[in-house]
Amino acid sequence: MTQGSESDAIVVTGACGRLGKRLVRQLHREGPVIALDRRPFPDKPKDVEHYPVNLLKSNLSEAFKGRAIRALVHLGVAHNPRDKSEHNHMWNVAGFLKLLEWVQRYQIPKLVLLSSANAYGPRADNAQFLSEDAPLLASGAFSEMRDLVEVDITAQSFLWKHADTETVILRPSHILGTVRNAPSNYLRLKVAPTVLGFDPMMQVVHQDDVVQALRMAVRPGMRGIFNISGPPPLRLSKALKLLGRSKVAVPYSAAKLAMDGFWRMRIASFPAPELDYIRFVCMVDDSKARNTLGYFPEHGLLATLRAVDDERWD
């Protein structure tokens, strides 16, 4: 399988999310981009092709057949724990398996998966910095993370079995910005709950630094698994202080009980198991990405933290 040229298209799945749109708007300046997402993309760049496909039901040949494609970037792992687990599982795992079939059928030379450092799981016995060889244990205590771990492991298997495809798996730490994820939603709270007796170190990365890492991963010759982090880590209490947030410390048992209730009443935007991320350390060593990809975060600590307040919505 030969590596594509810069004039060949890059396919981006999950292109209509907030992170996906930022990536597409960068990539289309460098060459053709095909956006795959069942959601609308009314503000797409004029030269970007958008196919509103369902990965489970749609025939992707319209987007792929007769096209020279140099890479497929998959951002479509759904993390919404409010969706039924069966629906999430089908969309994430079965959808990704279908994408792998199309990568082989059309001999796409590059596959990039955006996974997450959350797949390692927050644990009391974690090493201070986890390497790419650390086991993915998030699904053990947090069933909603099961699909992320399964997709990551499936991509690892594909990487080792199909040497003719350059497969890259990126595992960024907590992504902050306009994205609707648990870390950004938590740091937007005016009064943030913390767990009494716990003040873990945490890693964050700016959404645009993740876009930068994805662009680097698309380059020919890049292959493997890479942790991605941002500025130096800091304690949770320091992050809240820098953002001017108030905090209230609650015993874990009471916090879990309250979060379960708030979640059921749709007051909270993240479920109780995610309390472990503000109890235990889950930080990564990203030296491999820096040495091999040439990745280095461009955004400092304050800019990264304050990105959660950019482009606020009601």
mmCIF file of C-alpha atoms in Angstrom:
data_model
loop_
_atom_site.group_PDB
_atom_site.id
_atom_site.type_symbol
_atom_site.label_atom_id
_atom_site.label_comp_id
_atom_site.label_asym_id
_atom_site.label_seq_id
_atom_site.Cartn_x
_atom_site.Cartn_y
_atom_site.Cartn_z
ATOM 1 C CA MET A 1 0.000 0.000 0.000
ATOM 2 C CA THR A 2 1.559 3.295 -1.073
ATOM 3 C CA GLN A 3 1.382 6.467 0.950
ATOM 4 C CA GLY A 4 -0.978 9.110 -0.447
ATOM 5 C CA SER A 5 0.123 12.496 -1.687
ATOM 6 C CA GLU A 6 -0.913 15.850 -0.273
ATOM 7 C CA SER A 7 -3.403 16.226 -3.133
ATOM 8 C CA ASP A 8 -5.270 13.135 -1.930
ATOM 9 C CA ALA A 9 -8.220 13.580 0.421
ATOM 10 C CA ILE A 10 -8.335 13.150 4.190
ATOM 11 C CA VAL A 11 -11.551 11.666 5.569
ATOM 12 C CA VAL A 12 -12.654 12.906 9.007
ATOM 13 C CA THR A 13 -15.424 11.105 10.897
ATOM 14 C CA GLY A 14 -17.206 12.947 13.694
ATOM 15 C CA ALA A 15 -16.371 16.079 11.723
ATOM 16 C CA CYS A 16 -19.363 18.112 12.926
ATOM 17 C CA GLY A 17 -18.461 18.138 16.598
ATOM 18 C CA ARG A 18 -16.730 21.163 18.061
ATOM 19 C CA LEU A 19 -13.286 19.519 17.896
ATOM 20 C CA GLY A 20 -14.000 18.000 14.484
ATOM 21 C CA LYS A 21 -14.875 21.363 12.969
ATOM 22 C CA ARG A 22 -11.652 22.861 14.273
ATOM 23 C CA LEU A 23 -9.675 20.016 12.713
ATOM 24 C CA VAL A 24 -11.487 20.222 9.373
ATOM 25 C CA ARG A 25 -10.875 23.965 9.161
ATOM 26 C CA GLN A 26 -7.159 23.348 9.587
ATOM 27 C CA LEU A 27 -6.853 20.363 7.271
ATOM 28 C CA HIS A 28 -8.768 21.860 4.343
ATOM 29 C CA ARG A 29 -6.074 24.540 4.006
ATOM 30 C CA GLU A 30 -3.593 21.788 3.227
ATOM 31 C CA GLY A 31 -5.654 19.639 0.862
ATOM 32 C CA PRO A 32 -9.050 18.063 0.133
ATOM 33 C CA VAL A 33 -11.174 17.006 3.114
ATOM 34 C CA ILE A 34 -14.197 14.696 3.239
ATOM 35 C CA ALA A 35 -16.354 15.126 6.348
ATOM 36 C CA LEU A 36 -18.428 12.138 7.520
ATOM 37 C CA ASP A 37 -21.022 12.886 10.192
ATOM 38 C CA ARG A 38 -24.750 12.263 10.487
ATOM 39 C CA ARG A 39 -25.118 15.783 11.931
ATOM 40 C CA PRO A 40 -25.451 18.821 9.615
ATOM 41 C CA PHE A 41 -22.428 20.970 8.759
ATOM 42 C CA PRO A 42 -23.977 24.247 7.535
ATOM 43 C CA ASP A 43 -20.870 26.331 8.251
ATOM 44 C CA LYS A 44 -18.371 24.037 6.557
ATOM 45 C CA PRO A 45 -15.667 25.505 4.317
ATOM 46 C CA LYS A 46 -16.883 25.592 0.712
ATOM 47 C CA ASP A 47 -14.265 23.155 -0.562
ATOM 48 C CA VAL A 48 -15.067 20.483 2.077
ATOM 49 C CA GLU A 49 -17.337 17.613 1.027
ATOM 50 C CA HIS A 50 -19.812 16.576 3.703
ATOM 51 C CA TYR A 51 -21.650 13.237 3.685
ATOM 52 C CA PRO A 52 -24.376 12.949 6.393
ATOM 53 C CA VAL A 53 -23.847 9.219 6.849
ATOM 54 C CA ASN A 54 -24.702 6.776 9.596
ATOM 55 C CA LEU A 55 -21.671 4.510 9.995
ATOM 56 C CA LEU A 56 -23.887 1.564 10.900
ATOM 57 C CA LYS A 57 -26.392 1.888 8.065
ATOM 58 C CA SER A 58 -24.916 3.939 5.257
ATOM 59 C CA ASN A 59 -23.001 2.714 2.239
ATOM 60 C CA LEU A 60 -19.769 4.666 2.359
ATOM 61 C CA SER A 61 -18.827 3.922 -1.245
ATOM 62 C CA GLU A 62 -20.235 7.270 -2.381
ATOM 63 C CA ALA A 63 -17.581 9.015 -0.310
ATOM 64 C CA PHE A 64 -14.743 6.552 -0.955
ATOM 65 C CA LYS A 65 -15.153 4.975 -4.385
ATOM 66 C CA GLY A 66 -12.971 6.392 -7.119
ATOM 67 C CA ARG A 67 -11.280 8.766 -4.664
ATOM 68 C CA ALA A 68 -7.628 8.958 -3.766
ATOM 69 C CA ILE A 69 -7.633 8.993 0.047
ATOM 70 C CA ARG A 70 -4.436 9.381 2.019
ATOM 71 C CA ALA A 71 -5.822 9.150 5.568
ATOM 72 C CA LEU A 72 -8.908 8.497 7.664
ATOM 73 C CA VAL A 73 -9.149 10.321 10.995
ATOM 74 C CA HIS A 74 -11.754 8.878 13.367
ATOM 75 C CA LEU A 75 -13.152 11.254 15.985
ATOM 76 C CA GLY A 76 -16.505 9.541 16.279
ATOM 77 C CA VAL A 77 -16.241 7.746 19.632
ATOM 78 C CA ALA A 78 -19.400 8.807 21.491
ATOM 79 C CA HIS A 79 -19.001 9.374 25.230
ATOM 80 C CA ASN A 80 -22.530 10.481 26.096
ATOM 81 C CA PRO A 81 -23.405 8.339 29.126
ATOM 82 C CA ARG A 82 -27.047 9.438 28.889
ATOM 83 C CA ASP A 83 -27.477 7.403 25.724
ATOM 84 C CA LYS A 84 -28.499 3.803 26.214
ATOM 85 C CA SER A 85 -25.399 1.639 26.590
ATOM 86 C CA GLU A 86 -26.574 -0.705 23.816
ATOM 87 C CA HIS A 87 -26.908 2.204 21.393
ATOM 88 C CA ASN A 88 -23.488 3.590 22.349
ATOM 89 C CA HIS A 89 -21.911 0.170 22.006
ATOM 90 C CA MET A 90 -23.325 -0.400 18.532
ATOM 91 C CA TRP A 91 -22.430 3.084 17.347
ATOM 92 C CA ASN A 92 -18.906 3.063 18.762
ATOM 93 C CA VAL A 93 -17.679 -0.489 18.372
ATOM 94 C CA ALA A 94 -19.677 -1.805 15.418
ATOM 95 C CA GLY A 95 -19.292 1.529 13.622
ATOM 96 C CA PHE A 96 -15.518 1.469 14.098
ATOM 97 C CA LEU A 97 -15.293 -2.124 12.868
ATOM 98 C CA LYS A 98 -17.150 -1.085 9.728
ATOM 99 C CA LEU A 99 -14.709 1.764 9.200
ATOM 100 C CA LEU A 100 -11.809 -0.683 9.446
ATOM 101 C CA GLU A 101 -13.423 -2.774 6.713
ATOM 102 C CA TRP A 102 -13.570 0.291 4.460
ATOM 103 C CA VAL A 103 -9.947 1.178 5.228
ATOM 104 C CA GLN A 104 -8.927 -2.262 3.977
ATOM 105 C CA ARG A 105 -11.332 -2.322 1.027
ATOM 106 C CA TYR A 106 -10.093 0.988 -0.341
ATOM 107 C CA GLN A 107 -6.497 0.468 0.802
ATOM 108 C CA ILE A 108 -6.379 3.715 2.746
ATOM 109 C CA PRO A 109 -2.731 4.013 3.833
ATOM 110 C CA LYS A 110 -3.277 5.892 7.091
ATOM 111 C CA LEU A 111 -5.694 5.465 10.015
ATOM 112 C CA VAL A 112 -5.713 7.901 12.959
ATOM 113 C CA LEU A 113 -7.885 7.255 16.027
ATOM 114 C CA LEU A 114 -8.484 9.900 18.659
ATOM 115 C CA SER A 115 -8.749 7.867 21.863
ATOM 116 C CA SER A 116 -8.210 9.304 25.350
ATOM 117 C CA ALA A 117 -5.850 9.032 28.302
ATOM 118 C CA ASN A 118 -9.031 8.448 30.314
ATOM 119 C CA ALA A 119 -8.898 4.892 28.990
ATOM 120 C CA TYR A 120 -6.128 4.156 31.507
ATOM 121 C CA GLY A 121 -8.548 4.923 34.320
ATOM 122 C CA PRO A 122 -8.064 7.000 37.493
ATOM 123 C CA ARG A 123 -6.751 4.724 40.233
ATOM 124 C CA ALA A 124 -5.158 5.110 43.649
ATOM 125 C CA ASP A 125 -2.273 2.839 42.593
ATOM 126 C CA ASN A 126 -1.494 4.560 39.270
ATOM 127 C CA ALA A 127 2.092 5.522 38.566
ATOM 128 C CA GLN A 128 2.593 9.278 38.509
ATOM 129 C CA PHE A 129 2.981 9.247 34.717
ATOM 130 C CA LEU A 130 1.604 6.398 32.619
ATOM 131 C CA SER A 131 3.342 5.271 29.439
ATOM 132 C CA GLU A 132 1.627 3.965 26.325
ATOM 133 C CA ASP A 133 2.276 0.406 27.573
ATOM 134 C CA ALA A 134 0.121 0.850 30.686
ATOM 135 C CA PRO A 135 -3.050 -1.295 30.743
ATOM 136 C CA LEU A 136 -6.373 0.307 29.879
ATOM 137 C CA LEU A 137 -8.379 -0.174 33.078
ATOM 138 C CA ALA A 138 -11.052 2.506 32.878
ATOM 139 C CA SER A 139 -13.891 0.124 32.106
ATOM 140 C CA GLY A 140 -13.345 -1.818 35.346
ATOM 141 C CA ALA A 141 -14.970 0.779 37.596
ATOM 142 C CA PHE A 142 -16.698 2.904 34.983
ATOM 143 C CA SER A 143 -18.804 0.873 32.556
ATOM 144 C CA GLU A 144 -19.544 3.928 30.405
ATOM 145 C CA MET A 145 -15.858 3.931 29.408
ATOM 146 C CA ARG A 146 -16.106 0.377 28.116
ATOM 147 C CA ASP A 147 -16.610 1.395 24.495
ATOM 148 C CA LEU A 148 -13.637 3.778 24.475
ATOM 149 C CA VAL A 149 -11.381 1.021 25.815
ATOM 150 C CA GLU A 150 -12.762 -1.536 23.356
ATOM 151 C CA VAL A 151 -12.297 0.761 20.359
ATOM 152 C CA ASP A 152 -8.738 1.570 21.466
ATOM 153 C CA ILE A 153 -7.880 -2.127 21.870
ATOM 154 C CA THR A 154 -9.441 -2.906 18.476
ATOM 155 C CA ALA A 155 -7.298 -0.200 16.889
ATOM 156 C CA GLN A 156 -4.204 -1.656 18.596
ATOM 157 C CA SER A 157 -4.996 -5.069 17.118
ATOM 158 C CA PHE A 158 -5.435 -3.495 13.683
ATOM 159 C CA LEU A 159 -2.096 -1.697 14.070
ATOM 160 C CA TRP A 160 -0.192 -4.922 14.694
ATOM 161 C CA LYS A 161 -2.077 -7.081 12.172
ATOM 162 C CA HIS A 162 -2.025 -4.650 9.251
ATOM 163 C CA ALA A 163 1.488 -3.325 8.823
ATOM 164 C CA ASP A 164 0.578 -1.949 5.384
ATOM 165 C CA THR A 165 -1.638 0.665 7.079
ATOM 166 C CA GLU A 166 0.030 3.320 9.198
ATOM 167 C CA THR A 167 -2.186 3.290 12.272
ATOM 168 C CA VAL A 168 -1.850 6.030 14.872
ATOM 169 C CA ILE A 169 -3.685 6.085 18.222
ATOM 170 C CA LEU A 170 -3.627 9.349 20.164
ATOM 171 C CA ARG A 171 -4.497 9.386 23.865
ATOM 172 C CA PRO A 172 -4.797 13.021 25.002
ATOM 173 C CA SER A 173 -5.235 14.032 28.622
ATOM 174 C CA HIS A 174 -8.266 16.127 29.625
ATOM 175 C CA ILE A 175 -9.164 18.253 26.580
ATOM 176 C CA LEU A 176 -10.267 21.771 27.499
ATOM 177 C CA GLY A 177 -12.023 24.285 25.300
ATOM 178 C CA THR A 178 -15.421 24.757 23.733
ATOM 179 C CA VAL A 179 -15.877 20.977 23.648
ATOM 180 C CA ARG A 180 -18.779 19.474 25.600
ATOM 181 C CA ASN A 181 -16.841 16.962 27.668
ATOM 182 C CA ALA A 182 -16.812 16.247 31.400
ATOM 183 C CA PRO A 183 -13.539 18.092 32.244
ATOM 184 C CA SER A 184 -14.594 21.291 30.454
ATOM 185 C CA ASN A 185 -18.133 21.107 31.855
ATOM 186 C CA TYR A 186 -16.752 20.607 35.371
ATOM 187 C CA LEU A 187 -14.390 23.572 35.143
ATOM 188 C CA ARG A 188 -17.254 25.775 33.911
ATOM 189 C CA LEU A 189 -19.122 25.315 37.192
ATOM 190 C CA LYS A 190 -19.258 28.456 39.320
ATOM 191 C CA VAL A 191 -19.097 26.275 42.423
ATOM 192 C CA ALA A 192 -17.193 23.040 41.821
ATOM 193 C CA PRO A 193 -17.652 20.034 44.115
ATOM 194 C CA THR A 194 -14.440 18.389 45.289
ATOM 195 C CA VAL A 195 -13.944 15.205 47.283
ATOM 196 C CA LEU A 196 -12.947 15.811 50.889
ATOM 197 C CA GLY A 197 -9.336 14.757 51.504
ATOM 198 C CA PHE A 198 -8.409 14.582 47.809
ATOM 199 C CA ASP A 199 -6.599 17.146 45.673
ATOM 200 C CA PRO A 200 -5.068 15.190 42.795
ATOM 201 C CA MET A 201 -2.567 16.413 40.258
ATOM 202 C CA MET A 202 -4.184 16.745 36.857
ATOM 203 C CA GLN A 203 -3.153 17.202 33.230
ATOM 204 C CA VAL A 204 -5.038 19.306 30.730
ATOM 205 C CA VAL A 205 -4.499 20.033 27.058
ATOM 206 C CA HIS A 206 -5.927 22.802 24.872
ATOM 207 C CA GLN A 207 -8.285 21.662 22.118
ATOM 208 C CA ASP A 208 -6.117 23.337 19.477
ATOM 209 C CA ASP A 209 -3.032 21.456 20.687
ATOM 210 C CA VAL A 210 -4.990 18.228 20.147
ATOM 211 C CA VAL A 211 -5.804 19.440 16.618
ATOM 212 C CA GLN A 212 -2.091 20.081 16.116
ATOM 213 C CA ALA A 213 -1.269 16.528 17.269
ATOM 214 C CA LEU A 214 -3.862 15.085 14.881
ATOM 215 C CA ARG A 215 -2.351 17.030 11.978
ATOM 216 C CA MET A 216 1.081 15.658 12.875
ATOM 217 C CA ALA A 217 -0.291 12.116 13.111
ATOM 218 C CA VAL A 218 -1.623 12.338 9.550
ATOM 219 C CA ARG A 219 1.859 12.870 8.116
ATOM 220 C CA PRO A 220 3.435 9.968 6.216
ATOM 221 C CA GLY A 221 5.745 7.779 8.263
ATOM 222 C CA MET A 222 3.983 8.241 11.601
ATOM 223 C CA ARG A 223 2.749 5.041 13.220
ATOM 224 C CA GLY A 224 2.066 3.852 16.772
ATOM 225 C CA ILE A 225 0.430 4.887 20.045
ATOM 226 C CA PHE A 226 1.071 8.318 21.534
ATOM 227 C CA ASN A 227 0.041 10.001 24.766
ATOM 228 C CA ILE A 228 -0.683 13.715 24.378
ATOM 229 C CA SER A 229 -0.571 16.249 27.199
ATOM 230 C CA GLY A 230 -0.444 20.004 27.509
ATOM 231 C CA PRO A 231 1.312 22.344 29.957
ATOM 232 C CA PRO A 232 2.853 21.016 33.192
ATOM 233 C CA PRO A 233 0.328 19.363 35.525
ATOM 234 C CA LEU A 234 -1.200 21.158 38.473
ATOM 235 C CA ARG A 235 -3.377 20.355 41.442
ATOM 236 C CA LEU A 236 -7.129 20.466 40.985
ATOM 237 C CA SER A 237 -7.451 23.159 43.665
ATOM 238 C CA LYS A 238 -4.965 25.365 41.807
ATOM 239 C CA ALA A 239 -6.892 24.976 38.541
ATOM 240 C CA LEU A 240 -10.122 26.075 40.238
ATOM 241 C CA LYS A 241 -8.362 29.003 41.910
ATOM 242 C CA LEU A 242 -6.836 30.208 38.629
ATOM 243 C CA LEU A 243 -10.292 30.166 37.044
ATOM 244 C CA GLY A 244 -11.815 32.032 39.973
ATOM 245 C CA ARG A 245 -14.169 29.184 40.832
ATOM 246 C CA SER A 246 -15.453 28.486 44.296
ATOM 247 C CA LYS A 247 -15.309 24.922 45.577
ATOM 248 C CA VAL A 248 -17.101 22.884 48.175
ATOM 249 C CA ALA A 249 -15.456 19.771 49.624
ATOM 250 C CA VAL A 250 -17.834 16.857 50.224
ATOM 251 C CA PRO A 251 -17.120 13.371 51.658
ATOM 252 C CA TYR A 252 -16.940 10.808 48.861
ATOM 253 C CA SER A 253 -19.949 8.766 50.003
ATOM 254 C CA ALA A 254 -22.121 11.875 50.219
ATOM 255 C CA ALA A 255 -20.796 13.211 46.904
ATOM 256 C CA LYS A 256 -21.551 9.920 45.165
ATOM 257 C CA LEU A 257 -25.065 9.792 46.572
ATOM 258 C CA ALA A 258 -25.717 13.397 45.577
ATOM 259 C CA MET A 259 -24.264 12.977 42.079
ATOM 260 C CA ASP A 260 -26.408 9.893 41.492
ATOM 261 C CA GLY A 261 -29.473 11.954 42.348
ATOM 262 C CA PHE A 262 -28.397 15.014 40.376
ATOM 263 C CA TRP A 263 -27.644 12.794 37.384
ATOM 264 C CA ARG A 264 -31.082 11.184 37.446
ATOM 265 C CA MET A 265 -32.702 14.625 37.719
ATOM 266 C CA ARG A 266 -30.477 15.892 34.882
ATOM 267 C CA ILE A 267 -29.019 18.606 37.084
ATOM 268 C CA ALA A 268 -25.474 17.263 36.652
ATOM 269 C CA SER A 269 -23.788 16.810 33.277
ATOM 270 C CA PHE A 270 -21.579 13.909 34.354
ATOM 271 C CA PRO A 271 -22.348 10.706 36.300
ATOM 272 C CA ALA A 272 -21.052 9.744 39.745
ATOM 273 C CA PRO A 273 -18.295 7.348 38.541
ATOM 274 C CA GLU A 274 -16.457 10.346 37.093
ATOM 275 C CA LEU A 275 -15.824 11.511 40.663
ATOM 276 C CA ASP A 276 -12.786 9.221 40.525
ATOM 277 C CA TYR A 277 -11.181 11.707 38.128
ATOM 278 C CA ILE A 278 -11.187 14.320 40.915
ATOM 279 C CA ARG A 279 -9.978 11.778 43.489
ATOM 280 C CA PHE A 280 -7.142 9.882 41.848
ATOM 281 C CA VAL A 281 -4.241 10.592 39.509
ATOM 282 C CA CYS A 282 -4.443 9.667 35.830
ATOM 283 C CA MET A 283 -1.546 11.451 34.130
ATOM 284 C CA VAL A 284 0.509 10.396 31.133
ATOM 285 C CA ASP A 285 4.078 10.552 29.901
ATOM 286 C CA ASP A 286 3.966 12.153 26.442
ATOM 287 C CA SER A 287 7.721 12.064 25.731
ATOM 288 C CA LYS A 288 7.167 9.626 22.864
ATOM 289 C CA ALA A 289 4.871 12.099 21.086
ATOM 290 C CA ARG A 290 7.373 14.892 21.601
ATOM 291 C CA ASN A 291 10.316 12.840 20.373
ATOM 292 C CA THR A 292 8.616 11.010 17.482
ATOM 293 C CA LEU A 293 5.752 13.211 16.298
ATOM 294 C CA GLY A 294 7.556 16.447 17.106
ATOM 295 C CA TYR A 295 4.535 17.455 19.175
ATOM 296 C CA PHE A 296 4.815 20.275 21.682
ATOM 297 C CA PRO A 297 1.863 22.157 23.208
ATOM 298 C CA GLU A 298 1.614 25.762 22.057
ATOM 299 C CA HIS A 299 -0.822 26.877 24.763
ATOM 300 C CA GLY A 300 0.297 27.639 28.289
ATOM 301 C CA LEU A 301 -1.517 26.791 31.475
ATOM 302 C CA LEU A 302 -3.709 29.878 31.802
ATOM 303 C CA ALA A 303 -4.698 29.857 28.128
ATOM 304 C CA THR A 304 -5.589 26.181 28.350
ATOM 305 C CA LEU A 305 -7.696 26.579 31.486
ATOM 306 C CA ARG A 306 -9.442 29.718 30.270
ATOM 307 C CA ALA A 307 -10.383 28.008 27.021
ATOM 308 C CA VAL A 308 -13.391 26.509 28.832
ATOM 309 C CA ASP A 309 -14.875 30.019 29.009
ATOM 310 C CA ASP A 310 -14.433 30.717 25.284
ATOM 311 C CA GLU A 311 -17.560 30.829 23.117
ATOM 312 C CA ARG A 312 -19.929 30.137 26.020
ATOM 313 C CA TRP A 313 -23.400 28.868 25.199
ATOM 314 C CA ASP A 314 -26.590 28.780 27.248
#
